[in-house]
Amino acid sequence: MVVKKKKKEVQVTALTICHQDLETLRSLADAEGRNLASLLLRCVQLTDGVSQIRCVKQIVPFLEEADKNGTCDATVRSCLDILAGIYLSLSLKNPLKKVLASSLNCLHEFFLTEAIQSFTSRLQEELNTTDLYSYRRVIDNISSCMENFNLGITSVNNLLENVLHFLQKSLIEISEENRKCAGNRVVQTQLMNDLMVGIRVSVTLVQKTHGLPGAHLTISSSPAWQRMCELLSIFTKFLNDDDLLWTIQSTSGLAVILFIKAMFHPPEKMPDLISSLLLRSVDCTSVPEWFLNSCRSLCCVDVSESALLFLCQGTLTMLDWQNGRMGPSGEALLLDTVHVLFTLSSQIKESALEMFLSRILASWTNSAIHVLESSSPSLKNSLNGNSSIIKRLLEYVYTHWEHPLDALRHQNKIIFRNILQMHQLTLTEAELDKSDLAADHFIFELTQSLLRLEWHIKGKYICLGCLVDCIGVERILALAKTIPSQILQVMGDQSLVPYASDLLETMFKNHKSHLKSQAVDSTWIDKWHETWVSPLLYILCEGNLDQKSYVIDYYLPKLLNCNPESLSYMVKILQTSADAKTGSHHSRGALGALMACLRTARAHGHLQSATDAWGNLVSSAKIKQGLIHQHCQVRLDTLGLLCESNRSTEIVSAEEMQWIQFFLTYNLNSQSPGVRQQICSLLKKLFCRIRESSQVLYKLEQNKSKHEPENEFTKQHPSVSLQQYKSFMSSICNSLFEALFPGSSYPTRFSALTILGSIAEVFPVPEGQVQTVYQLSHDIDVGHFQTLIGCLTSTFETVKILAFDLLMKLPKTVIQLQDSEKLQGLFQAALELSTSTKPYDCVTASYLLNFLICQNALPSSLSTYLTQQVLGGDGDKSAAVVECNTLMVIKCLLENLEEEISQAENSLLQAAASFPMYGRVHCITKAFQELPLNGLQLVSEWRPVVEKLLRMSYRLSAVVSPVIQSSSPEGLIPMDTDSESASRLQMILSEIQPRDTNDYFNQAKILKERDRFDLEDLNASIPNIDTSAEIRGKEGKTCDVTAQMVLVCCWRSMKEISLLLGALCQLLPMQPVPEPPGALLTEEQVKEIGDHFKQHLLQSRHRGAFELAYTGFVKLTEVLNRCPNVSLQKLPEQWLWNVLEEIKCSDPSSKLCATRRSAGIPFYIQALLASEPKKGRMDLLKITMKELISLAVPADDSLSTVPQVHALNILRALFRDTRLGENILPYVADGAKAAILGFTSPVWAVRNSSTLLFSTLITRIFGVKRGKDELLKKNTMTGSEFFSRFPELYPFLLKQLEAVANTVDSDAGELNRQPSVFLLLLVLGRLYPSPMDGTCSALSMAPFVPFIMRCGNSPVYRSREMAARALVPFVMMDEIPDTIRTLLAQLPDCTDQRFRQNHIHGTLLQVFHLLKAFSDSRYRMNAYSQQELADIALCTKARLWLARRQNPCLVTRAVYIDILFLLTHCLDKPTEGNQPEQVLMKTLMKPSSYCH
């Protein structure tokens, strides 16, 4: 359904002028108001910016009239001067500024001299500004003067030296101020932004004024030249300053190259200078003195990687690469630049720099294309497909096409597409034909290598799409005829669906164009349908659920958009099959496919919308059959066919409404959450259609007297359709309320409430004279209201939320709550429920209280809690009432909470059994969440309430914290002041004796439960309340207190305290003033909250308690990082250093929990780091990671292992945190080292934490496992990509693997000292061969092969199996046959006396997996590979005894038989009529020979 976006209203700030200019205009304005001064005066006096724009546009006509008279009097001169002042006073983004510039661009030459003088004079005044925080306004004015504004450019050129001086001064002072404000992120962010704009304006200034008359930028003796040198020196300093943002360094790199280009002479030698700069080989004796003075730090050997990278970016961006204008030296610079980039790609670890590098490489390929269009033959030889540069570029593409950053993968696509274009430019004209291009050796090999890859690789789809654009799809189909089916088969994986659908779209569009261009009649469409539509229909009928869903959502719409006529072809085939294949619970069948096609076609406008227009395609019986089909997706598709349309105003027919009612009768109770969500979404689209089409019907009804042409809306009278709409909506609502009967299931309640909420949202209460076809409030009666109140008592919070939201959408006039007795009963019910021992009761209480608050329906007795009345206008009256009500309720709850805490301090058992306090706190927190915390009016009332809330929170925390901070909180019952104790509970307590020595924990008791709230009494007074919830415990009945009851009370209380404190943190003012008058939180209170969170997170043992404390603490840290108060802003950093020091010291008296995966410590550090601003350098993360990694891999084994355990657990939490994103990736290699080394520790706690960390790292590197197979192909990576992203792991894994392999043949006792073999092989087993295998690479896989082979001799079965899997990616495909023969030759002969079955088993497993990998490469199954397989089969004959009874080991015998069966399937090309089995048998039956 098409939804029109509302036009964004443009806000124009009105212009103002100074008092002196205003008086000047008044003195110059004539009495008739016809001169320019009068016009400007009227313009200035207007308060509306849009009206001022109209006045500004009249300036030029006034001046043209003056020009006719040939006079430029003092009035015009003064007005031009004021206009210059107005222009410079406007903000950069004010539309008035652009309108004024556009008008003055049309100024007649007669006035130009005066206008230039005025602008120059006013601009000079701006440049004299000395206030640092006003520099940004001046810089913006300089920028706007050079943006399509002739007067501005001329004025800037006249003041070029002064402008350059100002830019130099402003950049120096801003950078110095930024250094002084280190730590104040709010101020630093603004200053960094000012620096960025200043550098950009400097670049624009040189680009715009270079070559203009009077701009002496190339004369070394001119003052402007000296300013240029000083600016170049500043940019060089910024480029090397690692404390600045990378975007500033990047822009500085552009500026450095641009200034060198503008200043260096002769220009022919400039490429050589820049080339030496990039290669760090500058000869200081041969460069100009000005260059050496300004760029001395860039002439050194130790230039940073980031500086080199940004210099490369400047080289490619600022130099003119078009048509090879820089000649041979430019071509040499181009090649030097790419070599520098290749070097940097292996050194850079930061994700942000990796992103810069990918963009710069893509920019290099664009520049190379420009140069190749008119280059020398030597450059073409350097950049053809067989050159080393192109191979390095392809290697970069292959190693980064699975990178986690989407933007980097997009740059990869650009690079690959440009590689193909570069290769085409290096070919001769005769080779450029597409047919010849496909046969080109480079293109052909590239296509073959891509087709050989598995379909789980995302980069394969992108590269194949580029190849299709290059050589056409016909060549691809000739090599792989079934490629459409292969791609459709992988569309069950959500992560691959977008890539697969885009590739299919590219291919079938290309195929259609190709077939149409060659066809002489319409028969081409049959071939196109056979290629692209037939596989689609097979998937729709026979594919699995995920495949069908994704194909319908992604592929089918694109196919129909390309060729809408294909719909009739699909419907014809599916209708024929629908009668025979209606589907089942597990299969959609042809009927489901038919409904899916029709739904998609209608939603995208390929099908007539009216029922009688598309009804002939499918019968009414089939639609009803689809609406109650066994398969849920068929039901959804049929419903979508009725609800969705590409036109939002399409009328809903009576037949469609009947079908919808029929559908709801059988589908409200769907057990699938996804199906329920889709049903509700589709029905909401239907309601929107009814609303939009009803508005059209109302207009038609009003204009019925006019004679309109016949259309879909006039087939029946509009009033009839409107009445049908009203009856339909009323019937729907009544049936939905009937479904909410007491005891109805959760799915039914969810569906009914969600649909009712959609109706209330789509048909709101009309304002003014707006007509609406339906209002939900008209159908709400007392019974319906009672039903919704009853839903608040559901045990499912989702139902409570939906019911509450629906109640809030109803107008207050519908809800009759004026009866004081009923109000008092509801309020009392909420208060009693807030102390229930059932957790979901307090949630009910919170929603009930919030509902009463918002309805202004509180008992009059609560008014005593309010001492100040709030006065608000009509607009904020409702908000004021809500604030008053919330304040009264919170005060009431707080009063009760204070009394209960006092009792709990005496008897925690009594509190746990009778009045658990977490319910009160929960209600307070929920009430706070409904308030606009930054717009409170009763500040004087709230301040003492907030103070009391904090005190009560700390008191409650002190009561419950001993339990949750105990070493075994799950079995703990604290002692009460009463000396009674229960023998049975005392026995339980003695069995679960905690390690804590605190005498507070040693007794238990039996309590009488206090009088509880009886819903029967409430029901007698308030019959509308649902009393179905039973509350146990009557007066006089004893309650047996268990440890679980105490623990639930304690951890839930701490949870609610944490959430409350997190909500209170939002009260912290964000204004940069010391103590705002409206502030409800002081700096000291914020520090107290932070200390509370710190103590709780670092000492709590119960996971439920510290997990929720983490949620509140995150809110606090986020607020502190945005706070303008520097002392508060630095608190997270101080807390972080303190906890790291406490972890490192490992003091025995420390209360940090070393068990339970370090409990809340990882959460504490995680919250401090994740809230750090992502746009900065993430310095806290960098320092913390270095500290943690040094602790996780201790240099001295004699040190305590507690810090190591903490470090491993914290690292695990940080690597799991998605908010840290790519910023954590540079530390993955070090984390993997720590995990593997920790796995060899003799301490169990270290091994356990290392295992957990390693599991997290595997997920972080290879992705989340989405299948049961541990080594699923989707969670793999090429070996070259893995070691390219983590080069440090190459020598580490090799060294570790060598150490393991050297001991694998030893006794079992020695083997146990090398347990890391499992982790090593687990990593290596997740790699797979790269398309670049066989090319030169610094990270060769060959050294791993012998060690992995030796690991196959392990006495551990699992290790042998993993060694076999890990060997496959390290053997190149062409070398597999030789490797298999070598392994077979190592097997013992039947005459050998001594051999180990473990060794035999490991070798056979390696043979099996290598052979399987060779057979899976379906594009290598040629005559050559058949001969290789025959040779392998011959070698197996020499060891055939291993498959016979001569071999006593059943395990090795089974593996050998598996190898023989696999060989049978590999020989899939029969020769001379022989079947594969016959080929294998003939080979095995040949005379015996020994295979070496």
mmCIF file of N, CA and C in Angstrom, residues 194-262:
data_model
loop_
_atom_site.group_PDB
_atom_site.id
_atom_site.type_symbol
_atom_site.label_atom_id
_atom_site.label_comp_id
_atom_site.label_asym_id
_atom_site.label_seq_id
_atom_site.Cartn_x
_atom_site.Cartn_y
_atom_site.Cartn_z
ATOM 1 N N ASP A 194 34.390 22.621 14.878
ATOM 2 C CA ASP A 194 34.870 23.916 14.370
ATOM 3 C C ASP A 194 36.183 23.748 13.613
ATOM 4 N N LEU A 195 37.072 22.906 14.146
ATOM 5 C CA LEU A 195 38.331 22.639 13.442
ATOM 6 C C LEU A 195 38.080 22.049 12.065
ATOM 7 N N MET A 196 37.186 21.081 12.021
ATOM 8 C CA MET A 196 36.869 20.423 10.751
ATOM 9 C C MET A 196 36.371 21.438 9.723
ATOM 10 N N VAL A 197 35.440 22.301 10.142
ATOM 11 C CA VAL A 197 34.878 23.286 9.219
ATOM 12 C C VAL A 197 35.957 24.269 8.779
ATOM 13 N N GLY A 198 36.829 24.656 9.705
ATOM 14 C CA GLY A 198 37.901 25.574 9.343
ATOM 15 C C GLY A 198 38.832 25.003 8.290
ATOM 16 N N ILE A 199 39.194 23.728 8.416
ATOM 17 C CA ILE A 199 40.073 23.099 7.418
ATOM 18 C C ILE A 199 39.358 23.004 6.073
ATOM 19 N N ARG A 200 38.087 22.646 6.088
ATOM 20 C CA ARG A 200 37.337 22.534 4.836
ATOM 21 C C ARG A 200 37.222 23.874 4.128
ATOM 22 N N VAL A 201 36.985 24.925 4.906
ATOM 23 C CA VAL A 201 36.890 26.265 4.307
ATOM 24 C C VAL A 201 38.235 26.673 3.718
ATOM 25 N N SER A 202 39.329 26.309 4.377
ATOM 26 C CA SER A 202 40.654 26.608 3.828
ATOM 27 C C SER A 202 40.859 25.911 2.493
ATOM 28 N N VAL A 203 40.436 24.660 2.400
ATOM 29 C CA VAL A 203 40.546 23.916 1.143
ATOM 30 C C VAL A 203 39.701 24.572 0.061
ATOM 31 N N THR A 204 38.459 24.903 0.408
ATOM 32 C CA THR A 204 37.564 25.538 -0.568
ATOM 33 C C THR A 204 38.120 26.882 -1.008
ATOM 34 N N LEU A 205 38.712 27.627 -0.082
ATOM 35 C CA LEU A 205 39.268 28.943 -0.398
ATOM 36 C C LEU A 205 40.349 28.836 -1.460
ATOM 37 N N VAL A 206 41.270 27.897 -1.303
ATOM 38 C CA VAL A 206 42.354 27.740 -2.285
ATOM 39 C C VAL A 206 41.788 27.259 -3.623
ATOM 40 N N GLN A 207 40.824 26.366 -3.586
ATOM 41 C CA GLN A 207 40.243 25.877 -4.835
ATOM 42 C C GLN A 207 39.505 26.969 -5.586
ATOM 43 N N LYS A 208 38.788 27.836 -4.873
ATOM 44 C CA LYS A 208 37.978 28.872 -5.524
ATOM 45 C C LYS A 208 38.813 30.049 -6.002
ATOM 46 N N THR A 209 39.844 30.421 -5.234
ATOM 47 C CA THR A 209 40.602 31.634 -5.554
ATOM 48 C C THR A 209 41.852 31.361 -6.358
ATOM 49 N N HIS A 210 42.264 30.090 -6.463
ATOM 50 C CA HIS A 210 43.471 29.775 -7.218
ATOM 51 C C HIS A 210 43.262 30.135 -8.691
ATOM 52 N N GLY A 211 44.119 31.009 -9.191
ATOM 53 C CA GLY A 211 44.012 31.425 -10.588
ATOM 54 C C GLY A 211 43.228 32.699 -10.792
ATOM 55 N N LEU A 212 42.539 33.196 -9.720
ATOM 56 C CA LEU A 212 41.809 34.453 -9.868
ATOM 57 C C LEU A 212 42.787 35.623 -9.913
ATOM 58 N N PRO A 213 42.439 36.695 -10.650
ATOM 59 C CA PRO A 213 43.335 37.859 -10.684
ATOM 60 C C PRO A 213 43.469 38.473 -9.294
ATOM 61 N N GLY A 214 44.678 38.740 -8.911
ATOM 62 C CA GLY A 214 44.927 39.336 -7.600
ATOM 63 C C GLY A 214 45.202 38.335 -6.507
ATOM 64 N N ALA A 215 44.943 37.061 -6.780
ATOM 65 C CA ALA A 215 45.201 36.025 -5.776
ATOM 66 C C ALA A 215 46.630 35.534 -5.944
ATOM 67 N N HIS A 216 47.563 36.159 -5.264
ATOM 68 C CA HIS A 216 48.995 35.888 -5.449
ATOM 69 C C HIS A 216 49.421 34.681 -4.625
ATOM 70 N N LEU A 217 48.800 33.530 -4.938
ATOM 71 C CA LEU A 217 49.113 32.340 -4.160
ATOM 72 C C LEU A 217 50.382 31.655 -4.640
ATOM 73 N N THR A 218 50.851 31.991 -5.827
ATOM 74 C CA THR A 218 52.035 31.325 -6.382
ATOM 75 C C THR A 218 53.277 32.197 -6.335
ATOM 76 N N ILE A 219 53.169 33.409 -5.797
ATOM 77 C CA ILE A 219 54.323 34.316 -5.695
ATOM 78 C C ILE A 219 54.913 34.179 -4.307
ATOM 79 N N SER A 220 56.112 33.662 -4.236
ATOM 80 C CA SER A 220 56.694 33.313 -2.940
ATOM 81 C C SER A 220 56.984 34.522 -2.065
ATOM 82 N N SER A 221 57.044 35.707 -2.651
ATOM 83 C CA SER A 221 57.338 36.899 -1.851
ATOM 84 C C SER A 221 56.090 37.591 -1.335
ATOM 85 N N SER A 222 54.898 37.107 -1.742
ATOM 86 C CA SER A 222 53.658 37.788 -1.353
ATOM 87 C C SER A 222 53.278 37.389 0.065
ATOM 88 N N PRO A 223 52.551 38.285 0.795
ATOM 89 C CA PRO A 223 52.084 37.925 2.146
ATOM 90 C C PRO A 223 51.161 36.713 2.136
ATOM 91 N N ALA A 224 50.339 36.582 1.079
ATOM 92 C CA ALA A 224 49.432 35.433 1.004
ATOM 93 C C ALA A 224 50.215 34.130 0.984
ATOM 94 N N TRP A 225 51.370 34.144 0.304
ATOM 95 C CA TRP A 225 52.218 32.948 0.253
ATOM 96 C C TRP A 225 52.673 32.546 1.656
ATOM 97 N N GLN A 226 53.093 33.551 2.448
ATOM 98 C CA GLN A 226 53.550 33.259 3.801
ATOM 99 C C GLN A 226 52.416 32.658 4.648
ATOM 100 N N ARG A 227 51.199 33.195 4.465
ATOM 101 C CA ARG A 227 50.066 32.635 5.186
ATOM 102 C C ARG A 227 49.794 31.194 4.751
ATOM 103 N N MET A 228 49.970 30.937 3.460
ATOM 104 C CA MET A 228 49.771 29.582 2.940
ATOM 105 C C MET A 228 50.761 28.616 3.581
ATOM 106 N N CYS A 229 52.005 29.039 3.709
ATOM 107 C CA CYS A 229 53.018 28.182 4.330
ATOM 108 C C CYS A 229 52.673 27.898 5.783
ATOM 109 N N GLU A 230 52.196 28.925 6.487
ATOM 110 C CA GLU A 230 51.842 28.730 7.887
ATOM 111 C C GLU A 230 50.642 27.779 8.023
ATOM 112 N N LEU A 231 49.667 27.943 7.123
ATOM 113 C CA LEU A 231 48.524 27.030 7.150
ATOM 114 C C LEU A 231 48.951 25.603 6.825
ATOM 115 N N LEU A 232 49.865 25.452 5.863
ATOM 116 C CA LEU A 232 50.354 24.120 5.511
ATOM 117 C C LEU A 232 51.048 23.475 6.708
ATOM 118 N N SER A 233 51.767 24.272 7.465
ATOM 119 C CA SER A 233 52.425 23.752 8.663
ATOM 120 C C SER A 233 51.390 23.296 9.703
ATOM 121 N N ILE A 234 50.292 24.051 9.822
ATOM 122 C CA ILE A 234 49.225 23.669 10.768
ATOM 123 C C ILE A 234 48.576 22.365 10.337
ATOM 124 N N PHE A 235 48.289 22.236 9.027
ATOM 125 C CA PHE A 235 47.644 21.009 8.534
ATOM 126 C C PHE A 235 48.555 19.798 8.732
ATOM 127 N N THR A 236 49.848 20.003 8.560
ATOM 128 C CA THR A 236 50.795 18.909 8.787
ATOM 129 C C THR A 236 50.778 18.477 10.254
ATOM 130 N N LYS A 237 50.676 19.466 11.129
ATOM 131 C CA LYS A 237 50.608 19.158 12.561
ATOM 132 C C LYS A 237 49.329 18.392 12.880
ATOM 133 N N PHE A 238 48.211 18.825 12.312
ATOM 134 C CA PHE A 238 46.943 18.113 12.536
ATOM 135 C C PHE A 238 47.007 16.691 11.995
ATOM 136 N N LEU A 239 47.644 16.523 10.863
ATOM 137 C CA LEU A 239 47.727 15.203 10.233
ATOM 138 C C LEU A 239 48.461 14.211 11.121
ATOM 139 N N ASN A 240 49.405 14.691 11.907
ATOM 140 C CA ASN A 240 50.204 13.811 12.769
ATOM 141 C C ASN A 240 49.693 13.753 14.205
ATOM 142 N N ASP A 241 48.610 14.486 14.485
ATOM 143 C CA ASP A 241 48.094 14.551 15.855
ATOM 144 C C ASP A 241 47.071 13.436 16.069
ATOM 145 N N ASP A 242 47.466 12.400 16.786
ATOM 146 C CA ASP A 242 46.575 11.258 17.007
ATOM 147 C C ASP A 242 45.475 11.533 18.015
ATOM 148 N N ASP A 243 45.524 12.690 18.692
ATOM 149 C CA ASP A 243 44.464 13.033 19.636
ATOM 150 C C ASP A 243 43.240 13.612 18.945
ATOM 151 N N LEU A 244 43.384 13.990 17.686
ATOM 152 C CA LEU A 244 42.261 14.534 16.934
ATOM 153 C C LEU A 244 41.450 13.408 16.294
ATOM 154 N N LEU A 245 40.233 13.734 15.914
ATOM 155 C CA LEU A 245 39.396 12.756 15.227
ATOM 156 C C LEU A 245 40.000 12.414 13.871
ATOM 157 N N TRP A 246 39.731 11.188 13.420
ATOM 158 C CA TRP A 246 40.264 10.775 12.127
ATOM 159 C C TRP A 246 39.679 11.593 10.977
ATOM 160 N N THR A 247 38.453 12.060 11.139
ATOM 161 C CA THR A 247 37.883 12.883 10.074
ATOM 162 C C THR A 247 38.657 14.191 9.924
ATOM 163 N N ILE A 248 39.166 14.728 11.045
ATOM 164 C CA ILE A 248 39.991 15.938 10.967
ATOM 165 C C ILE A 248 41.325 15.613 10.304
ATOM 166 N N GLN A 249 41.932 14.500 10.686
ATOM 167 C CA GLN A 249 43.188 14.109 10.048
ATOM 168 C C GLN A 249 42.990 13.848 8.559
ATOM 169 N N SER A 250 41.862 13.223 8.223
ATOM 170 C CA SER A 250 41.572 12.943 6.819
ATOM 171 C C SER A 250 41.466 14.235 6.016
ATOM 172 N N THR A 251 40.734 15.212 6.545
ATOM 173 C CA THR A 251 40.592 16.495 5.851
ATOM 174 C C THR A 251 41.924 17.232 5.798
ATOM 175 N N SER A 252 42.737 17.085 6.838
ATOM 176 C CA SER A 252 44.067 17.712 6.820
ATOM 177 C C SER A 252 44.937 17.104 5.725
ATOM 178 N N GLY A 253 44.820 15.787 5.503
ATOM 179 C CA GLY A 253 45.553 15.154 4.412
ATOM 180 C C GLY A 253 45.159 15.723 3.063
ATOM 181 N N LEU A 254 43.871 15.978 2.857
ATOM 182 C CA LEU A 254 43.427 16.622 1.606
ATOM 183 C C LEU A 254 44.039 18.013 1.475
ATOM 184 N N ALA A 255 44.028 18.763 2.599
ATOM 185 C CA ALA A 255 44.540 20.129 2.562
ATOM 186 C C ALA A 255 46.037 20.162 2.262
ATOM 187 N N VAL A 256 46.805 19.236 2.851
ATOM 188 C CA VAL A 256 48.259 19.211 2.622
ATOM 189 C C VAL A 256 48.568 19.019 1.141
ATOM 190 N N ILE A 257 47.942 18.034 0.506
ATOM 191 C CA ILE A 257 48.211 17.774 -0.911
ATOM 192 C C ILE A 257 47.748 18.941 -1.776
ATOM 193 N N LEU A 258 46.586 19.522 -1.448
ATOM 194 C CA LEU A 258 46.091 20.648 -2.244
ATOM 195 C C LEU A 258 47.039 21.845 -2.164
ATOM 196 N N PHE A 259 47.522 22.154 -0.951
ATOM 197 C CA PHE A 259 48.414 23.301 -0.798
ATOM 198 C C PHE A 259 49.739 23.046 -1.517
ATOM 199 N N ILE A 260 50.244 21.817 -1.427
ATOM 200 C CA ILE A 260 51.479 21.501 -2.162
ATOM 201 C C ILE A 260 51.254 21.662 -3.656
ATOM 202 N N LYS A 261 50.120 21.206 -4.160
ATOM 203 C CA LYS A 261 49.795 21.336 -5.579
ATOM 204 C C LYS A 261 49.726 22.803 -5.992
ATOM 205 N N ALA A 262 49.128 23.641 -5.125
ATOM 206 C CA ALA A 262 48.970 25.057 -5.470
ATOM 207 C C ALA A 262 50.274 25.828 -5.381
#
